[in-house]
Short mmCIF file of C-alpha atoms in Angstrom, two decimals:
data_model
loop_
_atom_site.label_atom_id
_atom_site.label_comp_id
_atom_site.label_asym_id
_atom_site.label_seq_id
_atom_site.Cartn_x
_atom_site.Cartn_y
_atom_site.Cartn_z
CA UNK A 1 25.31 -19.98 -4.97
CA UNK A 2 24.50 -23.24 -6.73
CA UNK A 3 21.44 -21.75 -8.43
CA UNK A 4 21.15 -17.98 -8.87
CA UNK A 5 17.85 -17.90 -10.80
CA UNK A 6 15.31 -15.82 -8.89
CA UNK A 7 11.61 -15.66 -9.77
CA UNK A 8 9.95 -12.40 -8.73
CA UNK A 9 6.22 -13.10 -8.75
CA UNK A 10 4.04 -10.12 -9.67
CA UNK A 11 0.47 -11.34 -9.07
CA UNK A 12 -0.83 -7.80 -9.61
CA UNK A 13 0.40 -4.27 -10.26
CA UNK A 14 1.04 -3.41 -6.61
CA UNK A 15 4.57 -4.82 -6.72
CA UNK A 16 5.67 -2.79 -9.75
CA UNK A 17 6.46 0.31 -7.70
CA UNK A 18 8.66 -1.54 -5.20
CA UNK A 19 10.37 -4.12 -7.36
CA UNK A 20 10.37 -2.98 -11.01
CA UNK A 21 10.64 0.81 -10.75
CA UNK A 22 13.32 1.10 -8.06
CA UNK A 23 16.96 0.00 -8.01
CA UNK A 24 15.87 -3.43 -6.75
CA UNK A 25 16.50 -5.18 -10.08
CA UNK A 26 19.81 -3.42 -10.67
CA UNK A 27 21.04 -4.36 -7.19
CA UNK A 28 20.00 -7.97 -7.73
CA UNK A 29 22.09 -8.17 -10.89
CA UNK A 30 25.03 -6.61 -9.03
CA UNK A 31 24.61 -9.28 -6.35
CA UNK A 32 25.00 -11.99 -8.98
CA UNK A 33 21.38 -13.05 -9.39
CA UNK A 34 19.66 -14.09 -12.61
CA UNK A 35 16.26 -12.39 -12.24
CA UNK A 36 13.03 -13.26 -14.01
CA UNK A 37 9.75 -11.49 -13.30
CA UNK A 38 6.85 -13.96 -13.28
CA UNK A 39 4.45 -11.33 -14.48
CA UNK A 40 0.67 -11.35 -14.11
CA UNK A 41 0.31 -7.62 -14.84
CA UNK A 42 -0.51 -6.05 -18.24
CA UNK A 43 2.77 -4.11 -18.01
CA UNK A 44 5.49 -5.18 -20.46
CA UNK A 45 8.62 -5.45 -18.32
CA UNK A 46 10.71 -6.48 -21.31
CA UNK A 47 10.43 -2.83 -22.37
CA UNK A 48 12.61 -2.05 -19.35
CA UNK A 49 15.10 -4.68 -20.44
CA UNK A 50 13.97 -7.16 -17.77
CA UNK A 51 13.52 -10.89 -18.25
CA UNK A 52 9.90 -11.86 -17.81
CA UNK A 53 7.58 -14.81 -18.16
CA UNK A 54 4.01 -13.74 -18.67
CA UNK A 55 1.30 -15.52 -16.71
CA UNK A 56 -1.49 -16.13 -19.22
CA UNK A 57 -5.18 -16.58 -18.43
CA UNK A 58 -4.70 -17.04 -14.69
CA UNK A 59 -7.93 -18.19 -13.11
CA UNK A 60 -8.59 -19.28 -9.55
CA UNK A 61 -10.98 -22.02 -8.46
CA UNK A 62 -14.59 -20.84 -8.17
CA UNK A 63 -14.58 -21.56 -4.42
CA UNK A 64 -11.29 -19.81 -3.61
CA UNK A 65 -12.70 -16.30 -3.42
CA UNK A 66 -15.42 -17.53 -1.06
CA UNK A 67 -12.87 -19.28 1.14
CA UNK A 68 -10.65 -16.18 1.13
CA UNK A 69 -13.49 -14.05 2.49
CA UNK A 70 -14.36 -16.71 5.04
CA UNK A 71 -10.75 -16.84 6.16
CA UNK A 72 -10.64 -13.04 6.57
CA UNK A 73 -13.81 -12.95 8.70
CA UNK A 74 -12.69 -15.85 10.88
CA UNK A 75 -9.30 -14.21 11.48
CA UNK A 76 -11.03 -10.96 12.44
CA UNK A 77 -13.35 -12.89 14.79
CA UNK A 78 -10.35 -14.52 16.44
CA UNK A 79 -8.52 -11.20 16.72
CA UNK A 80 -11.51 -9.72 18.55
CA UNK A 81 -11.60 -12.66 20.96
CA UNK A 82 -7.88 -12.52 21.57
CA UNK A 83 -7.63 -8.75 22.05
CA UNK A 84 -11.13 -7.91 23.29
CA UNK A 85 -11.03 -5.05 20.78
CA UNK A 86 -13.94 -4.51 18.38
CA UNK A 87 -11.85 -2.33 16.06
CA UNK A 88 -11.31 -5.43 13.91
CA UNK A 89 -14.98 -5.27 12.91
CA UNK A 90 -14.19 -2.09 10.97
CA UNK A 91 -12.02 -4.08 8.57
CA UNK A 92 -14.98 -6.06 7.26
CA UNK A 93 -16.68 -5.34 3.96
CA UNK A 94 -20.43 -5.95 3.75
CA UNK A 95 -21.54 -8.98 1.76
CA UNK A 96 -23.18 -8.24 -1.57
CA UNK A 97 -26.59 -9.69 -2.39
CA UNK A 98 -26.98 -8.07 -5.80
CA UNK A 99 -27.60 -10.75 -8.41
CA UNK A 100 -27.97 -14.51 -8.07
CA UNK A 101 -24.24 -15.27 -8.19
CA UNK A 102 -23.41 -12.73 -5.45
CA UNK A 103 -26.27 -13.99 -3.31
CA UNK A 104 -25.03 -17.59 -3.53
CA UNK A 105 -21.42 -16.62 -2.76
CA UNK A 106 -22.39 -14.39 0.15
CA UNK A 107 -24.82 -16.89 1.66
CA UNK A 108 -22.26 -19.69 1.38
CA UNK A 109 -19.57 -17.54 2.98
CA UNK A 110 -21.79 -16.54 5.90
CA UNK A 111 -22.73 -20.17 6.57
CA UNK A 112 -19.08 -21.25 6.51
CA UNK A 113 -18.07 -18.41 8.83
CA UNK A 114 -20.75 -19.50 11.30
CA UNK A 115 -19.55 -23.12 11.36
CA UNK A 116 -15.78 -22.60 11.13
CA UNK A 117 -15.13 -19.53 13.28
CA UNK A 118 -12.49 -21.07 15.55
CA UNK A 119 -8.77 -21.80 15.48
CA UNK A 120 -9.52 -25.34 14.35
CA UNK A 121 -12.03 -24.11 11.77
CA UNK A 122 -9.55 -21.57 10.40
CA UNK A 123 -7.07 -24.36 9.76
CA UNK A 124 -9.75 -26.27 7.83
CA UNK A 125 -10.49 -23.23 5.64
CA UNK A 126 -6.79 -22.63 4.98
CA UNK A 127 -6.51 -26.22 3.76
CA UNK A 128 -9.63 -25.89 1.61
CA UNK A 129 -8.04 -22.90 -0.15
CA UNK A 130 -4.97 -24.96 -0.98
CA UNK A 131 -6.96 -27.99 -2.14
CA UNK A 132 -9.23 -25.93 -4.38
CA UNK A 133 -6.34 -24.12 -6.05
CA UNK A 134 -4.47 -27.37 -6.68
CA UNK A 135 -7.42 -28.50 -8.82
CA UNK A 136 -7.05 -25.64 -11.31
CA UNK A 137 -5.50 -25.57 -14.77
CA UNK A 138 -3.65 -22.48 -13.56
CA UNK A 139 -1.88 -24.53 -10.88
CA UNK A 140 -0.84 -27.15 -13.46
CA UNK A 141 0.54 -24.42 -15.71
CA UNK A 142 2.52 -23.00 -12.79
CA UNK A 143 3.98 -26.45 -12.12
CA UNK A 144 5.05 -26.74 -15.77
CA UNK A 145 6.69 -23.30 -15.72
CA UNK A 146 8.62 -24.04 -12.55
CA UNK A 147 9.68 -27.52 -13.69
CA UNK A 148 11.03 -25.97 -16.87
CA UNK A 149 12.73 -22.91 -15.33
CA UNK A 150 13.91 -24.40 -12.00
CA UNK A 151 14.33 -21.16 -10.01
CA UNK A 152 16.13 -21.15 -6.67
CA UNK A 153 13.25 -19.24 -5.03
CA UNK A 154 9.85 -17.73 -5.83
CA UNK A 155 9.58 -14.31 -4.20
CA UNK A 156 6.03 -12.90 -4.18
CA UNK A 157 5.76 -9.10 -4.12
CA UNK A 158 2.39 -8.94 -2.37
CA UNK A 159 0.72 -11.18 0.20
CA UNK A 160 -2.88 -10.28 -0.74
CA UNK A 161 -3.93 -11.50 -4.23
CA UNK A 162 -5.55 -14.90 -4.54
CA UNK A 163 -3.87 -15.25 -7.94
CA UNK A 164 -0.60 -15.64 -6.01
CA UNK A 165 -1.78 -18.82 -4.27
CA UNK A 166 -1.36 -21.30 -7.13
CA UNK A 167 2.21 -20.25 -8.07
CA UNK A 168 3.29 -20.48 -4.41
CA UNK A 169 1.65 -23.89 -3.97
CA UNK A 170 3.30 -25.14 -7.16
CA UNK A 171 6.69 -24.01 -5.90
CA UNK A 172 6.12 -25.76 -2.59
CA UNK A 173 5.10 -28.94 -4.40
CA UNK A 174 8.47 -28.85 -6.18
CA UNK A 175 10.30 -27.98 -2.93
CA UNK A 176 11.36 -24.58 -4.26
CA UNK A 177 11.67 -22.08 -1.39
CA UNK A 178 9.00 -19.38 -1.31
CA UNK A 179 8.83 -15.92 0.23
CA UNK A 180 6.43 -13.00 0.27
CA UNK A 181 6.74 -9.31 0.99
CA UNK A 182 4.16 -7.57 3.20
CA UNK A 183 3.54 -4.63 0.96
CA UNK A 184 1.81 -2.02 3.18
CA UNK A 185 2.11 -0.78 6.75
CA UNK A 186 -1.59 -1.38 7.53
CA UNK A 187 -2.07 -4.83 5.97
CA UNK A 188 -1.56 -7.29 8.81
CA UNK A 189 -4.31 -6.11 11.22
CA UNK A 190 -6.77 -6.23 8.29
CA UNK A 191 -6.39 -10.01 7.85
CA UNK A 192 -5.22 -9.68 4.25
CA UNK A 193 -2.84 -12.64 4.13
CA UNK A 194 -3.81 -15.22 1.51
CA UNK A 195 -0.44 -16.76 0.60
CA UNK A 196 1.50 -18.97 2.99
CA UNK A 197 5.20 -19.03 2.22
CA UNK A 198 8.39 -20.37 3.74
CA UNK A 199 9.70 -16.87 4.47
CA UNK A 200 8.25 -13.40 5.07
CA UNK A 201 9.87 -10.01 4.44
CA UNK A 202 8.59 -7.16 6.60
CA UNK A 203 9.23 -3.44 7.00
CA UNK A 204 10.30 -3.36 10.65
CA UNK A 205 10.50 -5.03 14.05
CA UNK A 206 7.05 -3.57 14.67
CA UNK A 207 5.65 -5.39 11.63
CA UNK A 208 7.48 -8.57 12.62
CA UNK A 209 5.75 -8.45 16.00
CA UNK A 210 2.40 -8.01 14.24
CA UNK A 211 3.08 -10.97 11.96
CA UNK A 212 3.93 -13.22 14.91
CA UNK A 213 0.84 -12.03 16.79
CA UNK A 214 -1.70 -12.48 14.00
CA UNK A 215 -0.20 -15.63 12.48
CA UNK A 216 1.16 -17.76 15.33
CA UNK A 217 2.03 -20.63 12.96
CA UNK A 218 4.79 -18.40 11.52
CA UNK A 219 8.11 -18.68 13.37
CA UNK A 220 10.71 -15.97 13.99
CA UNK A 221 13.32 -17.73 11.85
CA UNK A 222 11.01 -17.34 8.82
CA UNK A 223 10.96 -13.52 9.02
CA UNK A 224 13.41 -11.01 7.55
CA UNK A 225 13.28 -7.34 8.58
CA UNK A 226 14.24 -5.31 5.51
CA UNK A 227 12.23 -2.11 5.19
CA UNK A 228 10.34 -1.32 2.00
CA UNK A 229 11.79 -0.14 -1.31
CA UNK A 230 8.95 2.34 -1.81
CA UNK A 231 10.80 5.15 -0.02
CA UNK A 232 14.23 4.49 -1.55
CA UNK A 233 13.72 6.70 -4.58
CA UNK A 234 13.28 9.75 -2.36
CA UNK A 235 16.98 9.51 -1.51
CA UNK A 236 18.20 9.19 -5.10
CA UNK A 237 19.31 12.65 -6.17
CA UNK A 238 19.28 11.55 -9.80
CA UNK A 239 15.47 11.58 -9.59
CA UNK A 240 15.27 15.20 -8.50
CA UNK A 241 15.06 18.27 -10.72
CA UNK A 242 15.49 21.94 -9.88
CA UNK A 243 12.66 24.03 -8.49
CA UNK A 244 12.60 26.18 -11.62
CA UNK A 245 12.30 23.18 -13.92
CA UNK A 246 9.62 21.49 -11.80
CA UNK A 247 7.59 24.71 -11.67
CA UNK A 248 7.97 25.19 -15.41
CA UNK A 249 6.97 21.59 -16.20
CA UNK A 250 3.84 21.80 -14.03
CA UNK A 251 2.84 25.43 -14.72
CA UNK A 252 3.37 26.61 -11.16
CA UNK A 253 4.00 30.20 -10.08
CA UNK A 254 7.66 30.61 -9.08
CA UNK A 255 6.68 33.44 -6.72
CA UNK A 256 4.45 31.18 -4.64
CA UNK A 257 5.11 28.59 -1.98
CA UNK A 258 2.97 25.49 -2.40
CA UNK A 259 1.53 22.99 0.00
CA UNK A 260 0.40 19.59 -1.28
CA UNK A 261 -3.08 18.23 -0.76
CA UNK A 262 -2.93 14.47 -1.20
CA UNK A 263 -6.29 12.91 -2.03
CA UNK A 264 -7.74 9.64 -0.77
CA UNK A 265 -9.87 7.13 -2.61
CA UNK A 266 -13.62 7.62 -2.37
CA UNK A 267 -14.13 4.72 0.07
CA UNK A 268 -11.47 5.89 2.52
CA UNK A 269 -12.65 9.50 2.41
CA UNK A 270 -16.01 10.20 0.74
CA UNK A 271 -15.80 13.86 1.82
CA UNK A 272 -12.33 14.49 0.42
CA UNK A 273 -13.51 17.17 -2.02
CA UNK A 274 -15.02 19.11 0.86
CA UNK A 275 -11.77 18.93 2.80
CA UNK A 276 -9.86 20.21 -0.22
CA UNK A 277 -12.30 23.11 -0.39
CA UNK A 278 -11.74 23.91 3.30
CA UNK A 279 -7.96 23.94 2.83
CA UNK A 280 -8.27 26.11 -0.28
CA UNK A 281 -10.50 28.57 1.56
CA UNK A 282 -7.97 28.76 4.40
CA UNK A 283 -5.14 29.42 1.93
CA UNK A 284 -7.19 32.13 0.22
CA UNK A 285 -7.64 33.89 3.56
CA UNK A 286 -3.91 33.57 4.30
CA UNK A 287 -3.18 35.18 0.95
CA UNK A 288 -5.59 38.01 1.75
CA UNK A 289 -3.39 38.61 4.79
CA UNK A 290 -0.27 39.07 2.68
CA UNK A 291 0.92 35.51 2.06
CA UNK A 292 1.51 34.07 -1.41
CA UNK A 293 0.58 30.41 -1.20
CA UNK A 294 -0.80 27.82 -3.56
CA UNK A 295 -1.97 24.21 -3.38
CA UNK A 296 -0.69 21.33 -5.47
CA UNK A 297 -3.45 18.74 -5.64
CA UNK A 298 -2.32 15.15 -6.13
CA UNK A 299 -5.38 12.91 -6.35
CA UNK A 300 -5.43 9.23 -5.42
CA UNK A 301 -4.07 7.41 -8.50
CA UNK A 302 -7.12 5.12 -8.78
CA UNK A 303 -9.69 7.91 -8.30
CA UNK A 304 -10.98 9.15 -11.66
CA UNK A 305 -14.20 10.59 -10.22
CA UNK A 306 -15.45 14.10 -10.96
CA UNK A 307 -16.07 14.86 -7.30
CA UNK A 308 -13.31 17.48 -7.14
CA UNK A 309 -14.31 19.34 -10.30
CA UNK A 310 -16.33 22.15 -8.67
CA UNK A 311 -13.70 22.84 -6.01
CA UNK A 312 -10.94 22.89 -8.62
CA UNK A 313 -12.94 25.36 -10.71
CA UNK A 314 -13.94 27.59 -7.77
CA UNK A 315 -10.35 27.79 -6.49
CA UNK A 316 -8.40 27.62 -9.75
CA UNK A 317 -6.43 30.70 -8.66
CA UNK A 318 -5.08 28.64 -5.72
CA UNK A 319 -5.17 24.95 -6.66
CA UNK A 320 -2.97 23.43 -9.35
CA UNK A 321 -3.79 19.74 -10.03
CA UNK A 322 -0.80 17.54 -10.85
CA UNK A 323 -2.24 14.17 -11.77
CA UNK A 324 -0.32 11.00 -10.85
CA UNK A 325 1.39 9.52 -13.92
CA UNK A 326 -0.25 6.11 -13.63
CA UNK A 327 -1.23 4.01 -16.63
CA UNK A 328 -4.86 3.00 -17.05
CA UNK A 329 -4.84 -0.34 -18.87
CA UNK A 330 -8.58 -0.98 -18.48
CA UNK A 331 -11.52 0.02 -16.27
CA UNK A 332 -10.70 -2.39 -13.42
CA UNK A 333 -8.96 -0.66 -10.48
CA UNK A 334 -6.25 -3.33 -10.35
CA UNK A 335 -5.20 -2.57 -13.94
CA UNK A 336 -4.42 1.06 -13.12
CA UNK A 337 -0.67 0.72 -12.75
CA UNK A 338 2.15 2.90 -11.40
CA UNK A 339 4.93 4.01 -13.72
CA UNK A 340 8.55 5.01 -13.32
CA UNK A 341 7.59 8.51 -14.41
CA UNK A 342 5.22 8.82 -11.47
CA UNK A 343 7.87 7.79 -8.97
CA UNK A 344 9.98 10.71 -10.16
CA UNK A 345 6.96 13.05 -10.25
CA UNK A 346 6.00 12.01 -6.72
CA UNK A 347 9.50 12.64 -5.33
CA UNK A 348 9.74 16.05 -6.99
CA UNK A 349 6.27 17.05 -5.81
CA UNK A 350 7.44 16.41 -2.24
CA UNK A 351 10.78 18.12 -2.82
CA UNK A 352 9.19 21.30 -4.14
CA UNK A 353 6.22 21.68 -1.80
CA UNK A 354 6.43 22.85 1.79
CA UNK A 355 4.21 20.30 3.51
CA UNK A 356 1.36 17.85 2.86
CA UNK A 357 -2.25 17.82 4.05
CA UNK A 358 -4.31 14.64 3.91
CA UNK A 359 -6.45 12.18 5.82
CA UNK A 360 -4.19 9.71 7.58
CA UNK A 361 -2.08 8.29 4.76
CA UNK A 362 1.52 7.08 4.65
CA UNK A 363 2.41 10.35 2.89
CA UNK A 364 3.59 11.40 6.35
CA UNK A 365 6.58 9.10 5.78
CA UNK A 366 7.18 10.32 2.24
CA UNK A 367 7.35 13.91 3.47
CA UNK A 368 9.50 13.24 6.51
CA UNK A 369 11.97 11.58 4.12
CA UNK A 370 12.48 15.14 2.85
CA UNK A 371 12.32 16.55 6.39
CA UNK A 372 8.93 18.15 5.76
CA UNK A 373 5.78 18.06 7.90
CA UNK A 374 2.40 16.44 7.41
CA UNK A 375 -0.99 17.68 8.59
CA UNK A 376 -3.81 15.19 9.18
CA UNK A 377 -7.46 16.19 8.66
CA UNK A 378 -9.23 15.40 11.94
CA UNK A 379 -12.85 16.59 11.78
CA UNK A 380 -16.11 15.65 10.09
CA UNK A 381 -17.78 17.97 7.60
CA UNK A 382 -21.32 19.13 8.30
CA UNK A 383 -22.93 17.58 5.23
CA UNK A 384 -21.40 14.13 5.02
CA UNK A 385 -21.74 12.08 1.84
CA UNK A 386 -21.99 8.91 3.92
CA UNK A 387 -23.69 9.26 7.31
CA UNK A 388 -21.97 6.11 8.57
CA UNK A 389 -18.47 7.40 7.82
CA UNK A 390 -16.42 9.40 10.33
CA UNK A 391 -12.85 10.58 10.72
CA UNK A 392 -12.68 8.90 14.12
CA UNK A 393 -13.11 5.52 12.43
CA UNK A 394 -9.98 6.11 10.33
CA UNK A 395 -7.70 7.10 13.19
CA UNK A 396 -8.92 4.22 15.34
CA UNK A 397 -7.36 1.73 12.92
CA UNK A 398 -4.62 -0.38 14.46
CA UNK A 399 -1.77 1.01 12.34
CA UNK A 400 -2.23 4.53 13.76
CA UNK A 401 -1.58 3.18 17.24
CA UNK A 402 2.05 2.80 16.20
CA UNK A 403 2.46 6.59 16.36
CA UNK A 404 4.93 7.15 19.22
CA UNK A 405 3.69 10.68 19.88
CA UNK A 406 0.73 12.73 18.65
CA UNK A 407 3.21 15.47 17.76
CA UNK A 408 4.35 13.44 14.75
CA UNK A 409 1.73 15.23 12.65
CA UNK A 410 -0.14 18.53 12.74
CA UNK A 411 -3.76 17.84 13.65
CA UNK A 412 -6.35 19.93 11.82
CA UNK A 413 -9.23 19.54 14.28
CA UNK A 414 -11.63 21.98 12.60
CA UNK A 415 -11.87 23.93 9.36
CA UNK A 416 -11.47 27.16 11.35
CA UNK A 417 -7.93 26.31 12.54
CA UNK A 418 -6.52 25.16 9.18
CA UNK A 419 -5.10 28.55 8.18
CA UNK A 420 -3.39 29.26 11.48
CA UNK A 421 -1.82 25.80 11.68
CA UNK A 422 -0.59 25.90 8.09
CA UNK A 423 0.90 29.34 8.70
CA UNK A 424 2.67 28.14 11.84
CA UNK A 425 3.89 24.97 10.13
CA UNK A 426 5.57 26.90 7.33
CA UNK A 427 7.93 28.56 9.81
CA UNK A 428 8.18 26.12 12.73
CA UNK A 429 8.42 22.42 11.85
CA UNK A 430 11.32 21.14 13.94
CA UNK A 431 9.27 19.34 16.62
CA UNK A 432 6.84 17.75 14.16
CA UNK A 433 9.62 16.46 11.94
CA UNK A 434 11.54 15.06 14.93
CA UNK A 435 8.57 12.97 16.08
CA UNK A 436 7.56 12.01 12.55
CA UNK A 437 11.09 10.69 12.02
CA UNK A 438 10.77 8.55 15.16
CA UNK A 439 7.50 7.17 13.81
CA UNK A 440 9.08 6.48 10.43
CA UNK A 441 11.97 4.62 12.08
CA UNK A 442 9.46 2.49 14.01
CA UNK A 443 7.45 1.66 10.89
CA UNK A 444 10.30 1.21 8.41
CA UNK A 445 13.77 -0.17 9.15
CA UNK A 446 16.40 2.61 8.92
CA UNK A 447 18.18 3.67 6.86
CA UNK A 448 15.29 3.54 4.35
CA UNK A 449 17.52 3.72 1.27
CA UNK A 450 19.01 0.27 1.98
CA UNK A 451 15.76 -1.74 1.87
CA UNK A 452 16.38 -3.39 -1.51
CA UNK A 453 19.86 -4.50 -0.52
CA UNK A 454 18.51 -5.98 2.73
CA UNK A 455 15.90 -7.91 0.72
CA UNK A 456 18.63 -9.31 -1.55
CA UNK A 457 20.68 -10.21 1.54
CA UNK A 458 17.66 -12.15 2.83
CA UNK A 459 17.20 -13.94 -0.50
CA UNK A 460 20.90 -14.77 -0.58
CA UNK A 461 20.62 -16.28 2.89
CA UNK A 462 17.68 -18.47 1.77
CA UNK A 463 19.21 -19.82 -1.45
CA UNK A 464 22.83 -20.19 -0.35
#
């Protein structure tokens, strides 16, 4: 390699889990790379012994956020036309008209969507995003940094943040190769792409097909199938502690078997506290029948609401909360950051619980990594917090259509059947795990523990 200096762009905290708190950095060093994190998070990576250049006072152009929303809506419009499937409407967020500034932004966006909702119009909006960002002081600062440091590539850890646009455009201006990682399994159907890079790193052939479908200007030769580092730590035995130690650390009863209830954020599941109550009530009845079960409750890391408090108090004999070990830098959701400690806590929670119950999250893949089953909540509560919300909306999302067989999870279709299905799952999981593994292999390139090395192989191919 003529130049082995690699810039890992962290536009927000999402990339920390995959690229700072796994073996990704260590493997890169072993592969002969000189790695610098171009860091726009509040986290101090130098405390981990990593090289970093802090991005200071990053600010996008005032029009960029408007154009980003316009782009999203146009892409969703085009996806509906192309597929004749109105599911893409469910990925829209309503425009806000609270306050003068929001009213102006929303009105402007709606007008632009009306006039530019076509393939040709989308191209115009994409160019407007680039032109607006090139006018910013942030873009000029990115140019200066790259001219000084001269990296061989800028690798962006997340395709979504608008604060990633200027660094990528600056790199392109200087003819430095650029790449981005698609960070989540559900991102591409949602029209979340805001950066346009020379190369794209995806989880699987399935995700590659999605990328080519939704973004026809991207060519096959630009895409690397690597898997995601987020599951790698589950296969690192150095992260795992004994059952006795885990139970002691988290004040669990060694005589009980525990299932995990994994919470969702309040937008995804406004009735989550009610579902937790239903599961706790089912476990209480199972215990009355001679079982000895408990629930470990792991809330969504960015949910600090008090909505679970009553259920946790009413079922404190059954539910043991184990809070995610995330770091809250400030009140903004995007400054609530993962930590290395939580990666270890997460892996051990899976290792030492029997199964997971939740509403349609990727925890199914975390648990099948340990050959354990997942149950999906699949019914609406009687007294819904939001009358417009329904479970059916969640499971109609595009990413659930990748499930090769409905047997990949245990479906909890009513509160009345929770106890019986949990009881059965604790003794008979072979079929569920077999199909969940097939789903996992479709979503994430196997073997999952080699994702970081495959990413470095891709980077090596680009910069050689």
